[in-house]
């Protein structure tokens, strides 16, 4: 599966290496969730800064999973933070790369909220279970199932209307 | 079929993910083809033990006579608007020999000249061992300035040694040796150990402002060979266990904001940004901030700020009107290229990624975009779902009295929370149809308010808040309300004022 998370266990000890290895897929995942490459890059950087504060990770730590969990949590929290501060109109503008690749899917994803997009990306693209997604966002499995069900229904309707 | 739909969705998501234009975190160094080193902004984050040095080499006129010989390596890159060139007088050096390098930046866009914004260094330099593990990316000062480039006139930038490391970094010893840190006296001259080295220059020039989205980011490199030197010298490479800097600057006393700002920051706006960020991070309600104090702090963690460190750390002490306090650290040291770039909080023009400068007026009102009180798919404004307003009785409408103000000027005379009484209105059937106003102020004004401006509507008849129609309810006749404007001033200069215009509450 192209671009899927490959578990990398922290035993090498080089943060630079980990950043180099994991940054591309992390930015890609976050860009799908937050719909903005620049913001995705910012979130990835914050994730790596958080990692730097904790590095080296304990032996056996799944580095990729840690990055994914922290990055996606940040993607949700950042939204909350910006809203709380109240002066930030967030950009949900169409991005050229997305419009050139799959405009229908891009627009359809835009109809979902961030959490649902994140859950969808994690489960569909990276094979996370609903339980694992629930742990990431601090909600019960049933809530995740509900997000996914509604998200899929809406996506399906949006995508089929463009057929 | 769900499975089939999921499979198709996975394929399409994969394709979309693969199309995301991700810049490599650590690009290789082919001249002309690679993306530059200098990366975009990074969010604020405490990076406890980072040490950064920037050592400026005085311009030396090394290339005054043009290219010295046929072996003078030159690398360049252009994006059609700017051309970045790096060059050295020869491509072979001894390990004990000073390597002389300079970069040229030239505007080639066709117009007479162009103004761009950049860090004061404009060009950063780094080195990478070809086929080896060592690599040092440049760091730069965090402030941002405006530079004018006349067409066809190349500006010269002599080599400046810079680099960053943190103690746990695998290559920290190499970086320290490169910077030749010994007793806190860095060596500005570039010397490299034997081997093949790529020396590169990067620049990141923004149009329109410091955070401008139209950017010219260029990377150019040359390759040089370094042989073992014949002469035994005091080389930094002789001992890679050079002691880390050990100076510990004394802690300055806290002083009250905004008077402390000139000592803390090159820009009042930046200083206000620190205060705004710290208050936001502390969780203290803005209206309850009694005073803010700041000091130039030590680097957090075990490592002290070395002399000449790039960036700085500011301690912010927030005291509330209840007598409690909160301490925050604003870390404006810059992190390595692989971990970040310019910290937006630390730039002189404080901007929020994708947003507006801190202090730019924004208006909040209770029904902006309509009441949000029906079940939504998600939070507004991502999923707006405003309630349709119920009909208003003609009799109540005729009895109601809107509040309209064309313009009012509010003089600013203190730092802290303001609550300005704009007047009263009566609402038909207790239904608030519109609440809007404009605040005219500019980002460059000394006024800074991190939470924007809020138009507050309060019932004078004991009614609940106007945030939810179903909770507020409908009532016969009219409801009397008071309209106030609230905001928090973090800094100002004498004569500052906020102008509120086109107030409309009905």
XYZ file of C-alpha atoms in Angstrom:
669
model
C 0.000 0.000 0.000
C 1.614 3.182 -1.136
C 2.512 5.601 1.562
C 1.228 3.493 4.417
C 2.797 3.749 7.811
C 5.578 1.270 8.244
C 6.224 0.632 11.899
C 9.762 1.643 12.759
C 10.914 0.752 16.190
C 13.079 3.283 17.964
C 16.367 1.571 18.394
C 18.668 3.617 16.222
C 18.501 6.747 18.274
C 18.791 9.327 15.509
C 16.032 11.870 15.570
C 17.268 13.471 12.369
C 16.932 10.136 10.642
C 13.469 9.594 12.023
C 12.403 13.028 10.852
C 13.831 12.406 7.408
C 12.121 9.041 7.143
C 8.729 9.963 8.485
C 8.145 13.546 7.514
C 6.817 12.928 3.976
C 4.035 10.536 4.884
C 3.147 12.504 7.985
C 2.751 15.713 5.986
C 0.689 13.827 3.421
C -1.664 12.438 6.052
C -2.016 15.772 7.790
C -2.605 17.583 4.500
C -5.560 15.299 3.801
C -6.952 16.034 7.243
C -6.350 19.785 7.503
C -6.626 20.429 3.745
C -3.623 22.716 3.611
C -0.069 21.647 2.904
C 1.491 24.595 4.724
C -0.502 23.933 7.834
C 0.295 20.244 7.539
C 3.988 21.066 7.404
C 3.634 23.276 10.456
C 1.879 20.532 12.352
C 4.529 18.027 11.350
C 7.203 20.408 12.602
C 5.452 20.770 15.934
C 5.213 17.017 16.113
C 8.956 16.716 15.581
C 9.642 19.385 18.153
C 7.568 17.424 20.638
C 9.546 14.337 19.690
C 12.794 16.233 20.192
C 11.755 17.067 23.723
C 11.303 13.360 24.449
C 14.046 11.855 22.323
C 15.382 9.227 22.538
C 12.161 7.301 22.729
C 12.033 4.238 24.940
C 13.193 1.023 23.312
C 10.383 -0.568 21.384
C 8.502 2.644 20.781
C 6.739 2.649 17.420
C 8.043 5.950 16.098
C 5.686 6.183 13.138
C 2.672 5.588 15.296
C 3.832 8.178 17.800
C 4.230 10.752 15.031
C 0.825 9.894 13.584
C -0.972 10.095 16.896
C 0.657 13.350 17.991
C 0.324 14.944 14.558
C -3.346 14.089 14.221
C -4.125 15.197 17.751
C -2.395 18.456 17.008
C -4.450 18.810 13.848
C -7.604 18.701 15.942
C -6.278 20.738 18.863
C -4.830 23.378 16.569
C -8.255 23.907 15.117
C -9.667 24.373 18.591
C -6.862 26.687 19.603
C -7.278 28.882 16.567
C -10.979 29.107 17.119
C -10.483 29.987 20.761
C -8.150 32.805 19.881
C -10.776 34.066 17.566
C -8.742 35.940 14.977
C -7.920 33.252 12.533
C -9.980 32.637 9.479
C -8.734 29.214 8.477
C -8.092 28.451 4.885
C -10.020 25.613 3.409
C -9.181 26.704 -0.056
C -8.785 24.235 -2.829
C -5.203 23.265 -3.282
C -3.890 22.941 -6.795
C -2.272 19.573 -6.236
C -5.552 18.145 -5.019
C -7.640 19.704 -7.737
C -5.281 18.314 -10.329
C -5.425 14.817 -8.860
C -8.945 14.085 -7.675
C -11.119 17.195 -7.380
C -14.280 15.240 -6.605
C -12.750 13.381 -3.693
C -11.058 16.533 -2.446
C -14.305 18.467 -2.416
C -16.165 15.559 -0.881
C -13.582 15.295 1.902
C -14.091 18.999 2.501
C -17.665 18.243 3.476
C -16.474 16.239 6.467
C -15.194 17.667 9.705
C -11.555 17.212 10.635
C -12.081 14.410 13.100
C -14.018 12.384 10.601
C -11.431 13.018 7.913
C -8.713 11.984 10.342
C -10.566 8.833 11.337
C -11.212 7.978 7.711
C -7.598 8.470 6.725
C -6.342 6.455 9.676
C -8.655 3.511 9.116
C -8.913 3.434 5.336
C -5.404 4.408 4.423
C -3.319 3.197 7.323
C -5.303 0.303 8.692
C -5.886 1.603 12.192
C -8.726 -0.091 14.041
C -11.669 1.889 15.345
C -10.456 1.157 18.871
C -7.063 2.665 18.066
C -8.631 5.756 16.532
C -10.784 6.072 19.622
C -7.692 6.068 21.812
C -6.098 8.760 19.667
C -9.047 11.098 20.022
C -10.128 10.052 23.489
C -13.561 8.850 22.454
C -15.297 5.465 22.637
C -15.109 3.071 19.735
C -18.815 3.595 19.058
C -18.239 7.282 18.483
C -15.551 6.527 15.950
C -17.842 4.030 14.248
C -20.498 6.704 14.078
C -18.107 9.248 12.557
C -16.956 6.735 9.991
C -20.443 5.606 9.115
C -21.684 9.149 8.606
C -18.499 10.106 6.804
C -18.692 7.190 4.389
C -22.344 7.813 3.704
C -21.706 11.430 2.931
C -18.641 10.688 0.835
C -20.482 8.038 -1.128
C -23.361 10.392 -1.824
C -21.056 13.218 -2.847
C -18.875 11.030 -5.028
C -21.781 9.297 -6.722
C -23.420 12.611 -7.502
C -20.344 13.455 -9.564
C -20.420 10.279 -11.581
C -20.957 -2.661 -1.499
C -19.086 -1.202 1.401
C -15.954 -3.266 0.734
C -15.843 -2.193 -2.859
C -16.433 1.419 -1.915
C -13.691 1.212 0.709
C -11.262 -0.271 -1.776
C -11.934 2.445 -4.298
C -11.750 5.055 -1.593
C -8.428 3.710 -0.396
C -6.999 3.872 -3.896
C -8.198 7.402 -4.399
C -6.992 8.521 -0.982
C -3.635 6.992 -1.711
C -3.419 8.829 -4.981
C -4.396 12.076 -3.306
C -1.879 11.564 -0.512
C 0.854 10.814 -3.006
C 0.089 14.070 -4.813
C 0.709 16.232 -1.737
C 3.728 18.341 -2.637
C 6.011 17.503 0.247
C 9.343 19.222 0.270
C 12.126 16.902 1.323
C 13.287 17.466 4.865
C 16.858 16.871 3.931
C 17.381 17.260 0.223
C 20.469 16.101 -1.499
C 22.609 18.770 -2.943
C 22.584 18.637 -6.696
C 23.092 22.128 -7.934
C 20.303 23.665 -10.021
C 17.735 21.065 -9.238
C 17.075 20.842 -5.547
C 14.691 22.699 -3.360
C 16.351 25.065 -0.932
C 17.171 24.443 2.678
C 15.406 27.359 4.201
C 12.041 26.143 5.243
C 8.858 27.785 6.197
C 7.862 28.836 9.620
C 7.582 26.512 12.517
C 5.179 26.781 15.337
C 6.440 27.800 18.676
C 7.926 25.025 20.716
C 10.344 24.834 23.574
C 13.411 23.046 22.357
C 15.169 22.914 25.600
C 18.836 22.404 25.001
C 19.460 23.727 21.564
C 22.578 25.759 21.048
C 22.929 27.979 18.016
C 25.735 30.124 16.818
C 25.991 32.605 14.040
C 29.392 33.997 13.319
C 29.682 36.810 10.861
C 32.769 37.047 8.742
C 33.703 40.520 7.639
C 33.455 41.052 3.901
C 36.882 40.511 2.435
C 36.688 41.300 -1.243
C 37.945 37.879 -2.133
C 36.590 37.972 -5.608
C 37.299 41.543 -6.514
C 39.328 40.480 -9.533
C 36.760 38.091 -10.880
C 37.332 34.393 -11.284
C 40.796 33.453 -10.235
C 41.358 30.492 -12.532
C 39.693 27.733 -14.451
C 39.317 25.557 -11.354
C 37.220 28.086 -9.507
C 34.006 26.231 -8.714
C 30.736 28.025 -9.289
C 27.216 26.817 -8.566
C 24.012 28.686 -9.223
C 20.268 28.370 -9.256
C 17.585 30.675 -10.579
C 13.814 30.689 -10.418
C 13.512 33.293 -13.149
C 13.250 36.157 -10.685
C 16.387 35.746 -8.614
C 19.674 34.015 -9.246
C 21.737 32.685 -6.368
C 25.382 31.932 -7.080
C 28.045 30.487 -4.812
C 31.708 30.470 -5.732
C 35.198 29.887 -4.406
C 38.551 30.897 -5.908
C 39.700 27.262 -6.247
C 38.423 23.771 -5.650
C 41.342 22.309 -3.661
C 42.249 23.343 -0.142
C 44.395 22.021 2.651
C 42.844 21.038 5.956
C 44.611 23.905 7.655
C 43.687 26.421 4.999
C 40.974 29.023 5.127
C 38.329 28.234 2.534
C 37.092 31.425 0.995
C 33.569 31.364 -0.346
C 31.000 33.970 -1.244
C 27.466 34.066 -2.612
C 25.843 36.469 -5.030
C 22.150 37.287 -5.191
C 20.909 38.952 -8.351
C 17.451 40.114 -9.371
C 16.857 38.899 -12.925
C 13.096 39.386 -13.076
C 13.018 42.159 -15.664
C 11.714 45.097 -13.632
C 13.982 47.905 -12.505
C 14.146 46.599 -8.979
C 12.305 44.505 -6.473
C 11.743 44.789 -2.731
C 11.736 41.576 -0.766
C 11.739 40.551 2.870
C 14.266 38.235 4.416
C 16.210 37.500 7.536
C 19.064 40.019 7.927
C 21.575 37.461 6.700
C 19.786 37.074 3.341
C 22.048 34.133 2.503
C 22.858 31.205 4.762
C 25.766 28.823 4.223
C 26.169 25.173 5.106
C 28.464 22.264 4.397
C 27.957 18.585 3.698
C 30.497 15.833 3.484
C 30.131 14.088 0.142
C 29.711 10.404 0.841
C 30.075 11.021 4.546
C 27.817 11.570 7.508
C 28.548 15.182 8.326
C 26.176 17.906 7.411
C 25.634 21.353 8.840
C 22.667 23.422 7.775
C 22.739 27.163 8.236
C 20.821 29.042 10.867
C 19.937 32.670 10.649
C 18.773 35.484 12.806
C 15.077 35.556 13.379
C 14.208 39.115 12.650
C 13.036 40.114 9.224
C 13.935 43.105 7.109
C 13.229 44.659 3.743
C 15.823 44.512 0.998
C 15.859 46.181 -2.362
C 17.537 44.491 -5.311
C 18.169 46.584 -8.451
C 17.923 44.604 -11.650
C 21.101 43.078 -12.943
C 23.196 44.100 -9.968
C 24.481 41.149 -8.001
C 24.704 41.659 -4.248
C 27.661 39.909 -2.625
C 27.404 37.957 0.607
C 30.650 36.686 2.097
C 30.603 33.304 3.750
C 29.064 33.316 7.212
C 29.608 30.328 9.424
C 26.578 29.210 11.370
C 25.143 26.045 12.761
C 23.088 24.590 15.517
C 23.328 21.586 17.759
C 21.830 20.098 20.816
C 23.876 17.921 23.130
C 22.102 14.674 22.268
C 22.508 15.253 18.550
C 24.612 12.483 16.998
C 26.770 14.948 15.105
C 27.035 17.541 17.877
C 30.794 17.147 18.246
C 31.317 17.758 14.564
C 29.188 20.887 14.635
C 31.071 22.186 17.653
C 34.352 21.531 15.917
C 33.101 23.234 12.751
C 32.158 26.269 14.767
C 35.417 25.866 16.665
C 33.793 26.550 19.975
C 36.498 26.761 22.543
C 36.095 28.992 25.515
C 33.223 30.647 23.725
C 35.474 32.114 21.051
C 34.142 30.776 17.777
C 36.347 30.845 14.705
C 34.644 32.636 11.819
C 37.005 31.180 9.217
C 35.816 28.165 7.268
C 38.165 25.220 7.528
C 37.193 21.650 6.820
C 38.814 18.286 7.487
C 40.217 16.212 4.647
C 37.621 14.905 2.255
C 35.191 15.984 -0.401
C 32.780 18.658 0.691
C 29.765 20.363 -0.725
C 29.475 23.957 0.401
C 26.069 25.392 -0.196
C 24.211 28.675 0.040
C 20.493 29.103 0.560
C 18.212 32.089 0.471
C 14.527 32.583 1.090
C 13.154 35.913 -0.110
C 9.506 36.787 0.352
C 7.540 39.311 -1.640
C 5.061 41.700 0.029
C 6.041 41.014 3.646
C 8.026 38.784 5.955
C 5.525 35.984 5.798
C 4.659 36.529 2.156
C 3.450 33.525 0.261
C 5.264 34.501 -2.939
C 8.734 33.311 -2.093
C 11.987 32.866 -3.900
C 13.797 30.024 -2.238
C 17.060 29.105 -3.865
C 19.879 26.698 -3.217
C 23.258 26.615 -4.873
C 26.310 24.496 -4.100
C 29.911 23.905 -5.048
C 32.144 20.947 -4.342
C 35.683 21.290 -3.005
C 38.414 18.799 -2.149
C 40.267 19.178 1.117
C 43.646 17.448 1.526
C 45.558 16.730 4.686
C 47.581 19.809 5.520
C 51.397 19.715 5.649
C 51.664 22.106 8.519
C 50.691 21.075 12.001
C 48.279 23.648 13.258
C 45.894 24.078 16.101
C 43.004 22.590 14.177
C 39.533 22.340 15.569
C 39.378 18.865 14.106
C 42.278 17.704 16.246
C 39.979 17.254 19.159
C 36.342 16.612 18.675
C 35.693 16.609 22.367
C 35.988 20.363 22.580
C 34.194 21.613 25.610
C 30.741 23.021 25.108
C 30.223 26.665 25.895
C 30.041 27.227 29.563
C 29.119 30.811 30.125
C 25.977 31.393 32.098
C 24.503 34.799 31.610
C 23.041 36.304 34.688
C 19.287 36.514 34.886
C 17.944 40.001 34.289
C 15.206 41.220 36.611
C 11.630 41.161 35.406
C 10.294 44.500 34.263
C 6.782 45.586 33.463
C 5.368 45.278 29.972
C 5.286 47.262 27.723
C 8.086 49.435 29.170
C 10.392 46.441 29.106
C 9.943 45.927 25.367
C 12.872 47.942 24.008
C 15.193 45.800 26.095
C 13.527 42.576 25.044
C 12.750 42.888 21.401
C 13.570 44.943 18.330
C 9.902 45.542 17.726
C 7.023 46.535 19.951
C 4.682 44.432 17.905
C 6.865 41.399 18.433
C 7.023 42.133 22.144
C 3.249 42.372 22.243
C 3.135 39.081 20.395
C 5.160 37.478 23.165
C 2.725 38.831 25.728
C -0.238 37.669 23.703
C 1.157 34.209 23.226
C 2.092 33.873 26.883
C -1.325 34.982 28.108
C -2.997 32.599 25.707
C -0.791 29.719 26.815
C -1.273 30.499 30.500
C -5.010 30.075 30.250
C -5.551 33.318 32.147
C -8.679 35.126 30.999
C -7.502 38.291 29.228
C -9.745 40.546 31.253
C -8.143 39.279 34.442
C -4.579 40.118 33.507
C -3.447 42.714 36.009
C 0.046 43.156 34.644
C 2.651 41.430 32.514
C 6.365 41.384 33.231
C 9.195 40.160 31.053
C 12.845 39.420 31.249
C 15.540 38.088 28.999
C 15.712 34.569 30.345
C 18.250 31.788 30.273
C 17.851 28.944 27.869
C 15.693 26.338 29.498
C 17.208 23.035 30.445
C 20.772 22.273 31.352
C 22.395 24.314 28.665
C 22.862 28.043 29.132
C 22.613 30.517 26.291
C 26.082 30.955 24.862
C 27.484 34.315 23.997
C 26.380 35.241 20.527
C 23.556 32.747 20.445
C 21.154 33.166 17.613
C 17.837 33.986 19.105
C 16.923 34.423 22.697
C 14.535 33.299 25.377
C 12.060 35.630 27.016
C 10.502 34.911 30.385
C 6.947 36.211 30.747
C 5.382 36.610 34.187
C 1.633 37.153 34.150
C -0.069 38.491 37.250
C -3.849 38.317 37.526
C -6.167 40.685 39.342
C -6.783 37.868 41.813
C -3.113 37.905 42.762
C -2.222 34.607 41.093
C 0.540 34.393 38.531
C 1.765 32.278 35.659
C 5.214 32.014 34.099
C 5.802 31.240 30.446
C 8.923 31.049 28.322
C 9.069 32.351 24.772
C 11.884 30.460 23.095
C 13.224 32.346 20.124
C 16.241 30.223 19.494
C 16.087 28.646 16.107
C 15.910 24.950 15.591
C 17.898 22.976 13.040
C 16.756 22.889 9.480
C 15.474 19.361 9.806
C 13.266 20.392 12.671
C 11.994 23.741 11.688
C 12.497 27.183 10.379
C 11.407 30.647 11.338
C 9.320 30.810 14.446
C 6.535 33.198 13.580
C 6.343 34.476 17.118
C 9.952 35.522 16.926
C 9.766 37.475 13.712
C 9.565 41.224 14.004
C 6.282 41.237 12.204
C 4.348 38.786 14.301
C 2.065 36.778 12.156
C 0.031 33.695 12.627
C 0.371 31.043 9.937
C -2.400 31.509 7.465
C -3.837 34.323 9.488
C -3.400 37.929 10.339
C -0.778 39.783 12.295
C -1.357 39.812 16.008
C -3.207 42.984 16.800
C -5.141 43.059 13.590
C -8.657 43.908 14.496
C -11.182 41.185 14.178
C -14.720 41.452 15.371
C -16.676 38.859 17.227
C -20.350 39.230 17.856
C -22.794 36.798 19.399
C -24.672 35.951 16.265
C -21.958 36.212 13.689
C -23.194 34.004 10.901
C -26.480 33.370 12.682
C -27.533 31.465 15.767
C -25.785 28.102 15.967
C -28.312 26.175 17.890
C -29.513 23.237 15.845
C -27.771 19.871 15.669
C -24.884 20.196 13.265
C -22.563 17.706 11.616
C -19.724 19.460 13.390
C -18.643 22.700 14.874
C -19.131 25.991 13.056
C -17.779 27.573 10.958
C -16.775 24.318 9.312
C -20.363 23.139 9.488
C -22.532 26.208 9.749
C -26.145 25.453 10.441
C -27.859 28.600 11.538
C -31.384 28.584 12.819
C -33.978 30.343 10.755
C -35.249 33.288 12.718
C -38.908 33.124 13.748
C -41.299 35.772 12.493
C -41.301 39.067 14.351
C -44.591 40.675 15.336
C -45.195 43.936 13.468
C -46.189 45.648 16.698
C -42.950 44.615 18.412
C -40.977 45.688 15.384
C -42.460 49.159 15.435
C -41.777 49.433 19.157
C -38.143 48.320 18.832
C -35.225 50.744 18.636
C -31.976 49.682 16.963
C -28.558 50.964 17.955
C -26.670 52.501 15.068
C -23.438 54.433 15.419
C -21.583 55.772 12.448
C -18.249 56.243 14.188
C -16.841 56.611 17.670
C -13.233 57.050 18.746
C -12.005 55.369 21.897
C -8.800 56.836 23.311
C -6.358 54.293 24.682
C -4.762 55.265 27.967
C -3.806 52.033 29.672
C -2.719 48.477 29.077
C -5.321 45.884 29.948
C -8.975 45.089 29.426
C -11.434 47.619 28.027
C -15.206 47.427 28.100
C -16.777 50.334 26.251
C -20.469 51.054 26.628
C -21.769 51.833 23.156
C -25.405 52.319 24.099
C -28.744 50.577 24.358
C -31.163 49.047 21.908
C -34.546 47.361 22.119
C -35.094 44.134 20.226
C -38.457 43.060 18.833
C -39.671 39.918 20.604
C -36.195 39.581 22.095
C -34.806 38.491 18.738
C -31.354 39.715 17.825
C -31.214 39.898 14.041
C -27.901 41.651 13.539
C -24.951 42.716 15.648
C -22.036 44.102 13.730
C -19.402 46.803 13.865
C -16.090 47.601 12.250
C -12.909 48.457 14.072
C -10.416 50.497 12.172
C -6.872 50.101 13.276
C -3.853 48.834 11.456
C -1.489 46.005 12.254
C 1.296 48.499 12.619
C -0.546 50.481 15.244
C 0.948 50.225 18.692
C -2.289 48.709 19.827
C -2.260 44.981 20.182
C -5.158 42.835 21.169
C -4.661 39.111 20.890
C -8.276 38.145 21.292
C -9.735 40.613 18.849
C -12.718 42.819 19.526
C -16.018 41.518 20.837
C -19.395 43.145 20.510
C -21.360 42.045 23.565
C -25.137 42.217 23.794
C -26.515 41.930 27.325
C -30.163 41.846 28.255
C -31.323 44.590 30.594
C -34.527 42.682 31.229
C -32.867 39.660 32.801
C -32.847 37.595 29.625
C -30.286 34.857 28.944
C -27.292 35.347 26.611
C -27.912 35.937 22.930
C -25.957 32.915 21.803
C -28.763 30.481 21.327
C -32.203 31.309 20.122
C -33.879 28.332 21.772
C -32.270 29.084 25.097
C -32.843 32.791 24.848
C -36.418 32.391 23.773
C -39.061 34.563 22.239
C -40.895 37.120 24.299
C -43.833 39.425 23.675
C -43.040 43.072 23.083
C -39.438 44.209 23.151
C -36.310 43.392 25.133
C -33.897 46.089 26.268
C -30.228 45.332 25.714
C -26.930 47.037 26.401
C -24.201 46.949 23.749
C -20.562 46.976 24.809
C -17.320 46.565 22.954
C -14.573 44.660 24.746
C -10.927 44.129 23.903
C -7.568 43.892 25.595
C -4.744 46.290 24.946
C -1.299 44.839 25.307
C 0.690 47.853 24.238
C 0.131 51.335 22.908
C 1.802 54.626 22.239
C 0.580 58.046 23.374
C -2.335 59.212 21.281
C -3.422 55.719 20.293
C -7.112 55.251 19.653
C -9.521 52.643 18.434
C -12.168 53.806 16.018
C -15.381 51.810 15.984
C -17.594 52.395 12.993
C -20.890 51.240 11.518
C -22.266 49.754 14.701
C -25.549 48.068 13.911
C -27.528 46.159 16.519
C -31.152 45.344 15.850
